CSV table of C-alpha atoms and ligand atoms in Angstrom, one decimal:
chain,number,residue,atom,x,y,z
A,108,UNK,CA,-28.2,92.0,-98.8
A,109,UNK,CA,-24.5,93.0,-99.2
A,110,UNK,CA,-22.5,92.9,-96.0
A,111,UNK,CA,-18.8,93.2,-97.0
A,112,UNK,CA,-19.4,96.4,-99.0
A,113,UNK,CA,-21.8,97.9,-96.4
A,114,UNK,CA,-20.6,101.3,-95.1
A,115,UNK,CA,-21.0,100.1,-91.5
A,116,UNK,CA,-19.0,96.9,-92.1
A,117,UNK,CA,-15.6,97.2,-90.3
A,118,UNK,CA,-14.0,93.8,-90.3
A,119,UNK,CA,-16.8,92.2,-88.2
A,120,UNK,CA,-15.8,88.7,-87.3
A,121,UNK,CA,-19.3,87.2,-87.8
A,122,UNK,CA,-22.7,88.3,-88.9
A,123,UNK,CA,-25.5,85.7,-88.3
A,124,UNK,CA,-29.1,85.8,-89.5
A,125,UNK,CA,-31.4,83.9,-87.3
A,126,UNK,CA,-34.8,82.8,-88.5
A,127,UNK,CA,-37.5,80.6,-86.9
A,128,UNK,CA,-40.7,79.9,-88.8
A,129,UNK,CA,-42.6,78.6,-85.7
A,130,UNK,CA,-42.2,81.8,-83.7
A,131,UNK,CA,-41.7,84.3,-86.5
A,132,UNK,CA,-38.2,85.1,-85.2
A,133,UNK,CA,-36.2,87.3,-87.6
A,134,UNK,CA,-33.0,88.5,-86.0
A,135,UNK,CA,-29.4,89.4,-86.8
A,136,UNK,CA,-26.5,88.9,-84.4
A,137,UNK,CA,-23.3,90.8,-85.2
A,138,UNK,CA,-20.0,90.0,-83.5
A,139,UNK,CA,-17.6,92.8,-84.3
A,140,UNK,CA,-14.6,91.6,-82.2
A,141,UNK,CA,-13.7,89.0,-79.7
A,142,UNK,CA,-10.1,90.2,-79.3
A,143,UNK,CA,-10.6,91.1,-75.6
A,144,UNK,CA,-13.2,88.5,-74.7
A,145,UNK,CA,-16.7,87.3,-75.5
A,146,UNK,CA,-18.8,89.8,-77.5
A,147,UNK,CA,-21.2,91.2,-74.9
A,148,UNK,CA,-24.0,93.5,-76.1
A,149,UNK,CA,-27.6,94.2,-75.9
A,150,UNK,CA,-30.4,92.6,-77.9
A,151,UNK,CA,-32.6,95.3,-79.4
A,152,UNK,CA,-36.2,94.7,-80.5
A,153,UNK,CA,-37.4,97.3,-83.0
A,154,UNK,CA,-40.0,97.5,-85.9
A,155,UNK,CA,-37.3,98.2,-88.5
A,156,UNK,CA,-38.6,99.5,-91.8
A,157,UNK,CA,-36.8,96.7,-93.6
A,158,UNK,CA,-33.9,94.2,-93.2
A,159,UNK,CA,-31.4,96.7,-94.5
A,160,UNK,CA,-32.2,99.1,-91.7
A,161,UNK,CA,-31.8,96.3,-89.1
A,162,UNK,CA,-28.4,95.3,-90.6
A,163,UNK,CA,-27.2,98.9,-90.5
A,164,UNK,CA,-28.1,99.2,-86.9
A,165,UNK,CA,-26.6,95.9,-85.7
A,166,UNK,CA,-23.3,96.5,-87.6
A,167,UNK,CA,-22.9,100.0,-86.2
A,168,UNK,CA,-24.0,99.1,-82.6
A,169,UNK,CA,-21.8,96.0,-82.4
A,170,UNK,CA,-18.7,97.9,-83.4
A,171,UNK,CA,-19.6,100.6,-80.8
A,172,UNK,CA,-19.6,97.9,-78.1
A,173,UNK,CA,-16.1,96.8,-79.0
A,174,UNK,CA,-14.8,100.4,-78.4
A,175,UNK,CA,-17.0,100.9,-75.3
A,176,UNK,CA,-15.8,97.8,-73.5
A,177,UNK,CA,-12.2,98.3,-74.5
A,178,UNK,CA,-12.2,101.8,-73.1
A,179,UNK,CA,-13.9,100.6,-70.0
A,180,UNK,CA,-11.0,98.2,-69.4
A,181,UNK,CA,-13.3,95.1,-69.6
A,182,UNK,CA,-12.4,91.6,-70.9
A,183,UNK,CA,-15.3,91.8,-73.3
A,184,UNK,CA,-15.4,92.0,-77.1
A,185,UNK,CA,-18.1,93.8,-79.0
A,186,UNK,CA,-21.4,92.5,-80.3
A,187,UNK,CA,-25.0,93.3,-80.6
A,188,UNK,CA,-28.2,91.7,-81.9
A,189,UNK,CA,-31.5,93.0,-83.3
A,190,UNK,CA,-34.9,91.3,-83.4
A,191,UNK,CA,-37.1,92.7,-86.2
A,192,UNK,CA,-40.5,93.3,-84.6
A,193,UNK,CA,-42.7,95.5,-82.6
A,194,UNK,CA,-42.0,95.0,-78.9
A,195,UNK,CA,-45.5,96.2,-78.0
A,196,UNK,CA,-47.1,93.6,-80.3
A,197,UNK,CA,-44.8,90.8,-81.3
A,198,UNK,CA,-43.2,89.6,-78.1
A,199,UNK,CA,-43.7,86.0,-77.0
A,200,UNK,CA,-41.8,83.8,-74.6
A,201,UNK,CA,-41.2,81.3,-77.4
A,202,UNK,CA,-39.8,84.0,-79.7
A,203,UNK,CA,-37.1,84.8,-77.1
A,204,UNK,CA,-36.4,81.2,-76.4
A,205,UNK,CA,-35.9,80.7,-80.2
A,206,UNK,CA,-33.6,83.7,-80.2
A,207,UNK,CA,-31.8,82.1,-77.2
A,208,UNK,CA,-31.2,79.0,-79.2
A,209,UNK,CA,-29.6,81.1,-82.0
A,210,UNK,CA,-27.3,82.7,-79.4
A,211,UNK,CA,-26.5,79.3,-78.0
A,212,UNK,CA,-25.3,78.0,-81.4
A,213,UNK,CA,-22.6,80.6,-81.2
A,214,UNK,CA,-21.1,78.8,-78.2
A,215,UNK,CA,-20.6,81.8,-76.0
A,216,UNK,CA,-18.9,84.0,-78.6
A,217,UNK,CA,-21.9,86.4,-78.1
A,218,UNK,CA,-23.5,87.2,-74.8
A,219,UNK,CA,-26.9,88.9,-75.0
A,220,UNK,CA,-28.2,91.6,-72.6
A,221,UNK,CA,-31.2,94.0,-72.3
A,222,UNK,CA,-31.5,96.9,-74.7
A,223,UNK,CA,-34.1,99.1,-76.2
A,224,UNK,CA,-37.3,97.1,-76.6
A,225,UNK,CA,-36.3,94.2,-74.4
A,226,UNK,CA,-36.6,93.5,-70.6
A,227,UNK,CA,-35.1,91.4,-67.9
A,228,UNK,CA,-38.1,89.1,-68.3
A,229,UNK,CA,-37.2,88.6,-72.0
A,230,UNK,CA,-33.7,87.7,-70.9
A,231,UNK,CA,-35.2,85.0,-68.7
A,232,UNK,CA,-37.0,83.5,-71.6
A,233,UNK,CA,-33.8,83.4,-73.6
A,234,UNK,CA,-32.1,81.7,-70.7
A,235,UNK,CA,-34.4,78.7,-71.3
A,236,UNK,CA,-32.2,78.0,-74.4
A,237,UNK,CA,-28.8,79.4,-73.5
A,238,UNK,CA,-26.7,80.4,-70.6
A,239,UNK,CA,-25.0,83.1,-72.6
A,240,UNK,CA,-27.3,85.9,-71.3
A,241,UNK,CA,-26.4,88.7,-68.9
A,242,UNK,CA,-28.7,90.9,-66.7
A,243,UNK,CA,-31.1,88.2,-65.4
A,244,UNK,CA,-33.6,88.9,-62.6
A,245,UNK,CA,-31.8,88.3,-59.3
A,246,UNK,CA,-28.4,89.3,-60.9
A,247,UNK,CA,-27.0,92.8,-60.7
A,248,UNK,CA,-30.5,94.4,-61.1
A,249,UNK,CA,-31.1,98.0,-62.3
A,250,UNK,CA,-27.7,99.3,-63.6
A,251,UNK,CA,-28.9,103.0,-63.6
A,252,UNK,CA,-27.4,104.1,-60.3
A,253,UNK,CA,-24.0,102.7,-61.4
A,254,UNK,CA,-24.4,104.3,-64.8
A,255,UNK,CA,-25.2,107.7,-63.1
A,256,UNK,CA,-22.0,107.3,-60.9
A,257,UNK,CA,-19.9,106.8,-64.1
A,258,UNK,CA,-21.4,109.8,-65.7
A,259,UNK,CA,-20.7,111.8,-62.5
A,260,UNK,CA,-17.0,110.7,-62.7
A,261,UNK,CA,-16.7,111.6,-66.3
A,262,UNK,CA,-18.3,114.9,-65.7
A,263,UNK,CA,-16.0,115.6,-62.8
A,264,UNK,CA,-13.0,114.8,-64.9
A,265,UNK,CA,-14.2,117.1,-67.7
A,266,UNK,CA,-14.6,119.9,-65.1
A,267,UNK,CA,-11.1,119.3,-63.9
A,268,UNK,CA,-9.7,119.3,-67.4
A,269,UNK,CA,-11.6,122.4,-68.6
A,270,UNK,CA,-12.0,124.5,-65.5
A,271,UNK,CA,-8.9,123.4,-63.6
A,272,UNK,CA,-11.0,122.1,-60.6
A,273,UNK,CA,-10.5,118.8,-58.9
A,274,UNK,CA,-13.9,117.4,-59.4
A,275,UNK,CA,-13.2,114.1,-57.7
A,276,UNK,CA,-13.8,115.1,-54.1
A,277,UNK,CA,-17.1,116.3,-52.6
A,278,UNK,CA,-17.8,120.0,-52.8
A,279,UNK,CA,-15.4,120.4,-55.7
A,280,UNK,CA,-18.3,120.9,-58.0
A,281,UNK,CA,-19.7,123.4,-55.6
A,282,UNK,CA,-20.9,126.6,-57.2
A,283,UNK,CA,-21.1,125.1,-60.6
A,284,UNK,CA,-24.5,124.7,-62.4
A,285,UNK,CA,-25.4,121.6,-64.3
A,286,UNK,CA,-28.3,121.4,-66.8
A,287,UNK,CA,-29.8,117.9,-66.8
A,288,UNK,CA,-32.0,116.8,-69.6
A,289,UNK,CA,-34.2,113.8,-68.6
A,290,UNK,CA,-35.0,112.8,-65.0
A,291,UNK,CA,-35.4,109.1,-65.5
A,292,UNK,CA,-33.5,106.3,-63.9
A,293,UNK,CA,-30.1,107.7,-64.7
A,294,UNK,CA,-30.8,111.4,-64.8
A,295,UNK,CA,-32.5,111.6,-61.3
A,296,UNK,CA,-29.6,109.6,-59.8
A,297,UNK,CA,-27.1,111.9,-61.4
A,298,UNK,CA,-28.9,114.9,-59.9
A,299,UNK,CA,-28.6,113.3,-56.5
A,300,UNK,CA,-24.8,112.9,-56.9
A,301,UNK,CA,-24.4,116.4,-58.3
A,302,UNK,CA,-26.5,117.9,-55.5
A,303,UNK,CA,-24.5,116.0,-52.9
A,304,UNK,CA,-21.3,117.5,-54.5
A,305,UNK,CA,-22.7,121.0,-54.1
A,306,UNK,CA,-23.7,121.8,-57.7
A,307,UNK,CA,-26.8,123.8,-58.6
A,308,UNK,CA,-29.2,122.1,-61.0
A,309,UNK,CA,-31.4,123.2,-63.9
A,310,UNK,CA,-33.5,120.4,-65.1
A,311,UNK,CA,-36.1,119.4,-67.7
A,312,UNK,CA,-38.3,116.4,-68.4
A,313,UNK,CA,-41.4,116.0,-70.6
A,314,UNK,CA,-43.0,114.6,-67.4
A,315,UNK,CA,-43.7,117.7,-65.2
A,316,UNK,CA,-44.0,115.3,-62.2
A,317,UNK,CA,-40.3,114.4,-62.5
A,318,UNK,CA,-39.3,118.1,-62.5
A,319,UNK,CA,-41.5,118.8,-59.5
A,320,UNK,CA,-39.8,115.9,-57.7
A,321,UNK,CA,-36.3,117.2,-58.5
A,322,UNK,CA,-37.3,120.7,-57.4
A,323,UNK,CA,-38.5,119.3,-54.1
A,324,UNK,CA,-35.6,116.9,-53.5
A,325,UNK,CA,-32.6,118.9,-54.8
A,326,UNK,CA,-33.9,122.5,-55.1
A,327,UNK,CA,-33.5,122.2,-58.8
A,328,UNK,CA,-34.8,124.9,-61.1
A,329,UNK,CA,-37.1,123.7,-64.0
A,330,UNK,CA,-36.5,124.7,-67.7
A,331,UNK,CA,-38.6,124.0,-70.8
A,332,UNK,CA,-37.7,120.6,-72.3
A,333,UNK,CA,-37.0,122.1,-75.7
A,334,UNK,CA,-34.7,124.8,-74.3
A,335,UNK,CA,-32.7,122.9,-71.6
A,336,UNK,CA,-29.7,122.6,-73.9
A,337,UNK,CA,-29.6,126.4,-74.0
A,338,UNK,CA,-29.8,127.0,-70.3
A,339,UNK,CA,-26.9,129.0,-69.0
A,340,UNK,CA,-24.8,126.4,-67.1
A,341,UNK,CA,-21.3,125.1,-66.7
A,342,UNK,CA,-22.2,121.6,-67.9
A,343,UNK,CA,-25.0,120.2,-70.0
A,344,UNK,CA,-25.9,116.6,-69.2
A,345,UNK,CA,-28.1,114.9,-71.8
A,346,UNK,CA,-29.8,112.0,-70.0
A,347,UNK,CA,-32.9,111.5,-72.2
A,348,UNK,CA,-32.9,110.3,-75.8
A,349,UNK,CA,-30.3,110.3,-78.6
A,350,UNK,CA,-29.7,112.9,-81.3
A,351,UNK,CA,-29.9,115.9,-78.9
A,352,UNK,CA,-26.7,117.4,-80.3
A,353,UNK,CA,-27.6,118.5,-83.8
A,354,UNK,CA,-27.6,121.4,-86.2
A,355,UNK,CA,-30.3,123.3,-84.4
A,356,UNK,CA,-29.2,122.8,-80.7
A,357,UNK,CA,-25.4,123.2,-81.0
A,358,UNK,CA,-25.4,126.9,-81.9
A,359,UNK,CA,-27.6,127.5,-78.8
A,360,UNK,CA,-25.7,125.4,-76.2
A,361,UNK,CA,-25.5,127.3,-72.9
A,362,UNK,CA,-22.6,125.3,-71.4
A,363,UNK,CA,-18.9,124.9,-72.2
A,364,UNK,CA,-19.0,121.2,-71.3
A,365,UNK,CA,-21.4,118.4,-72.5
A,366,UNK,CA,-21.3,115.1,-70.6
A,367,UNK,CA,-24.3,112.9,-70.1
A,368,UNK,CA,-25.7,109.4,-70.1
A,369,UNK,CA,-27.8,109.3,-73.2
A,370,UNK,CA,-26.7,106.9,-76.0
A,371,UNK,CA,-25.9,108.3,-79.4
A,372,UNK,CA,-26.1,112.0,-78.4
A,373,UNK,CA,-24.7,113.2,-81.7
A,374,UNK,CA,-27.2,113.4,-84.5
A,375,UNK,CA,-24.3,112.7,-86.9
A,376,UNK,CA,-20.6,112.1,-86.2
A,377,UNK,CA,-19.7,115.6,-87.6
A,378,UNK,CA,-21.5,117.2,-84.7
A,379,UNK,CA,-18.5,116.5,-82.4
A,380,UNK,CA,-16.4,118.8,-84.6
A,381,UNK,CA,-19.2,121.4,-84.7
A,382,UNK,CA,-19.1,121.6,-80.9
A,383,UNK,CA,-15.3,121.8,-80.8
A,384,UNK,CA,-15.4,124.8,-83.2
A,385,UNK,CA,-17.8,126.5,-80.8
A,386,UNK,CA,-15.3,125.8,-78.0
A,387,UNK,CA,-17.6,123.2,-76.3
A,388,UNK,CA,-15.9,120.2,-74.7
A,389,UNK,CA,-17.8,117.1,-75.5
A,390,UNK,CA,-17.2,113.9,-73.5
A,391,UNK,CA,-18.0,110.9,-75.8
A,392,UNK,CA,-21.2,109.3,-74.6
A,393,UNK,CA,-19.9,105.8,-74.7
A,394,UNK,CA,-17.1,106.8,-72.4
A,395,UNK,CA,-19.3,108.5,-69.8
A,396,UNK,CA,-22.1,105.9,-69.8
A,397,UNK,CA,-20.1,102.7,-69.6
A,398,UNK,CA,-21.3,102.0,-66.0
A,399,UNK,CA,-24.0,99.6,-67.3
A,400,UNK,CA,-21.7,97.3,-69.2
A,401,UNK,CA,-19.1,97.4,-66.3
A,402,UNK,CA,-21.9,96.3,-64.0
A,403,UNK,CA,-22.5,93.2,-66.1
A,404,UNK,CA,-18.9,92.1,-65.7
A,405,UNK,CA,-19.4,91.9,-61.9
A,406,UNK,CA,-22.6,89.9,-62.1
A,407,UNK,CA,-21.1,86.5,-62.0
A,408,UNK,CA,-20.8,84.3,-60.1
A,409,UNK,CA,-22.4,86.5,-57.6
A,410,UNK,CA,-23.0,90.3,-58.1
A,411,UNK,CA,-20.2,92.3,-56.5
A,412,UNK,CA,-21.6,95.8,-56.2
A,413,UNK,CA,-18.5,97.2,-54.4
A,414,UNK,CA,-16.1,95.9,-57.1
A,415,UNK,CA,-18.4,97.3,-59.9
A,416,UNK,CA,-18.4,100.7,-58.2
A,417,UNK,CA,-14.7,100.7,-57.9
A,418,UNK,CA,-14.2,99.9,-61.5
A,419,UNK,CA,-16.7,102.5,-62.6
A,420,UNK,CA,-14.8,105.1,-60.5
A,421,UNK,CA,-11.9,104.5,-63.0
A,422,UNK,CA,-14.0,106.4,-65.6
A,423,UNK,CA,-12.6,109.5,-64.0
A,424,UNK,CA,-9.0,108.6,-64.9
A,425,UNK,CA,-9.9,107.3,-68.4
A,426,UNK,CA,-11.8,110.5,-69.2
A,427,UNK,CA,-9.0,112.7,-67.9
A,428,UNK,CA,-6.4,110.7,-69.9
A,429,UNK,CA,-8.5,111.0,-73.1
A,430,UNK,CA,-9.2,114.7,-72.7
A,431,UNK,CA,-5.5,115.5,-72.0
A,432,UNK,CA,-4.4,113.4,-75.0
A,433,UNK,CA,-6.9,115.1,-77.3
A,434,UNK,CA,-5.7,118.5,-76.2
A,435,UNK,CA,-2.0,117.7,-76.7
A,436,UNK,CA,-2.6,116.1,-80.1
A,437,UNK,CA,-5.1,118.8,-81.2
A,438,UNK,CA,-7.8,116.1,-82.0
A,439,UNK,CA,-11.3,115.6,-80.9
A,440,UNK,CA,-11.9,113.6,-77.6
A,441,UNK,CA,-13.8,111.0,-79.7
A,442,UNK,CA,-10.7,110.4,-81.8
A,443,UNK,CA,-8.5,110.1,-78.8
A,444,UNK,CA,-11.0,107.7,-77.2
A,445,UNK,CA,-11.0,105.5,-80.4
A,446,UNK,CA,-7.2,105.5,-80.4
A,447,UNK,CA,-7.0,104.4,-76.8
A,448,UNK,CA,-9.5,101.6,-77.4
A,449,UNK,CA,-7.6,100.5,-80.6
A,450,UNK,CA,-4.3,100.4,-78.6
A,451,UNK,CA,-5.9,98.0,-76.1
A,452,UNK,CA,-7.4,95.9,-78.9
A,453,UNK,CA,-4.1,95.7,-80.8
A,454,UNK,CA,-2.2,94.8,-77.6
A,455,UNK,CA,-4.7,92.0,-77.0
A,456,UNK,CA,-4.4,90.7,-80.6
A,457,UNK,CA,-0.6,90.8,-80.4
A,458,UNK,CA,-0.6,88.9,-77.1
A,459,UNK,CA,-2.9,86.2,-78.7
A,460,UNK,CA,-0.7,85.8,-81.8
B,656,NAI,P1,-35.5,106.5,-68.6
B,656,NAI,O1,-36.5,106.1,-69.7
B,656,NAI,O2,-35.7,106.0,-67.2
B,656,NAI,O3,-35.4,108.1,-68.5
B,656,NAI,C1,-35.5,108.9,-69.6
B,656,NAI,C2,-36.2,110.2,-69.1
B,656,NAI,O4,-36.1,111.2,-70.2
B,656,NAI,C3,-37.7,110.0,-68.8
B,656,NAI,O5,-38.0,110.6,-67.5
B,656,NAI,C4,-38.4,110.8,-70.0
B,656,NAI,O6,-39.6,111.4,-69.6
B,656,NAI,C5,-37.3,111.9,-70.3
B,656,NAI,N1,-37.4,112.5,-71.6
B,656,NAI,C6,-37.7,111.9,-72.8
B,656,NAI,N2,-37.7,112.7,-73.8
B,656,NAI,C7,-37.4,113.9,-73.2
B,656,NAI,C8,-37.1,115.2,-73.8
B,656,NAI,N3,-37.3,115.5,-75.0
B,656,NAI,N4,-36.8,116.2,-72.9
B,656,NAI,C9,-36.6,116.0,-71.6
B,656,NAI,N5,-36.8,114.8,-71.0
B,656,NAI,C10,-37.2,113.8,-71.8
B,656,NAI,O7,-34.1,106.1,-69.2
B,656,NAI,P2,-32.7,105.9,-68.4
B,656,NAI,O8,-32.5,104.5,-68.1
B,656,NAI,O9,-32.6,107.0,-67.4
B,656,NAI,O10,-31.6,106.2,-69.6
B,656,NAI,C11,-31.4,107.6,-70.0
B,656,NAI,C12,-30.4,107.5,-71.2
B,656,NAI,O11,-29.2,106.9,-70.8
B,656,NAI,C13,-30.9,106.7,-72.4
B,656,NAI,O12,-30.5,107.3,-73.6
B,656,NAI,C14,-30.2,105.4,-72.2
B,656,NAI,O13,-30.1,104.7,-73.5
B,656,NAI,C15,-28.9,105.8,-71.7
B,656,NAI,N6,-28.2,104.8,-70.9
B,656,NAI,C16,-28.8,104.2,-69.8
B,656,NAI,C17,-28.1,103.3,-69.1
B,656,NAI,C18,-28.7,102.7,-67.8
B,656,NAI,O14,-28.0,102.1,-67.0
B,656,NAI,N7,-30.0,102.9,-67.6
B,656,NAI,C19,-26.8,102.8,-69.5
B,656,NAI,C20,-26.2,103.4,-70.6
B,656,NAI,C21,-26.9,104.4,-71.3
């Protein structure tokens, strides 16, 4: 399978295929960059249609981690891994131990963490073969509240930039309406923070029980899951699955600002431009949802929740800086975010030379 001519190959430092006959392990580990530190990134388990689909995913995701960590001001590089298999059927402790052995052979250049299809328990099985695993049971625990706090900060910065309000203090979001899609671990916590800051909420989830709970807890108004993006609001916060910003939803968006936790909110990169042409301010998802990776940094030697939270609060200033830069330069926030990340990477490379 060609790597160097692959459209998602962008000067990745190392791409490793890991195979273990005894456990059936078939995995790929991609290290995009270690310029800022060890390449920390999730291990995804997914029933990919073929090896090519797995390679595409791991190349794209690992590069994304380089930019996410650089923007978050972390001493981490960018990496990701994929295990080809069905998490509901193919998981065994031995499989994850075999994967851990593959991670260990990289000598700490890649540090694995939980991702789609893997759990804290799987990380513990990996740990039998390597210490280069983050997010273990007894470590920093569920990152969702910290992630929600980061999204709240990014959202507040976007409100200040677009609406001229100082969203940082309590009550500054008062009177605004936020439409939240997805009331899971992150979305529900985000609602709590927004409600505490005086914002009104319109919410949707495919689980009606979650909507009823948000109505009872925060006085939130329910909306149909397939129309939440069109709800009249000041901000739309996607906190469910990826791909929500697409050809059919963008023309109907009911808010002038989009900022949420979901990964890969854009169905395709061109959709950021489509929103800008409609006058919608889109905060790049990897900027707003960096709380989880920041949390990992504060896991060792002993989890420091206060330091993690203080670092996550910095997402406010980073977001404001990126939105202001984008406006001055007449470019998309995503382009300004990439430029800031590249400046940090280049500075680190120069310092190391
Ligand atoms: P979760 O699985 O706890 O919550 C997702 C919620 O969305 C569930 O309540 C589900 O019923 C709902 N949902 C699914 N499809 C929906 C639809 N079509 N319309 C409305 N609701 C729908 O997931 P979690 O942890 O809250 O994560 C949310 C998003 O944020 C995901 O995209 C995740 O990748 C991303 N993220 C999460 C981080 C974390 O710390 N948990 C860190 C960074 C990103």
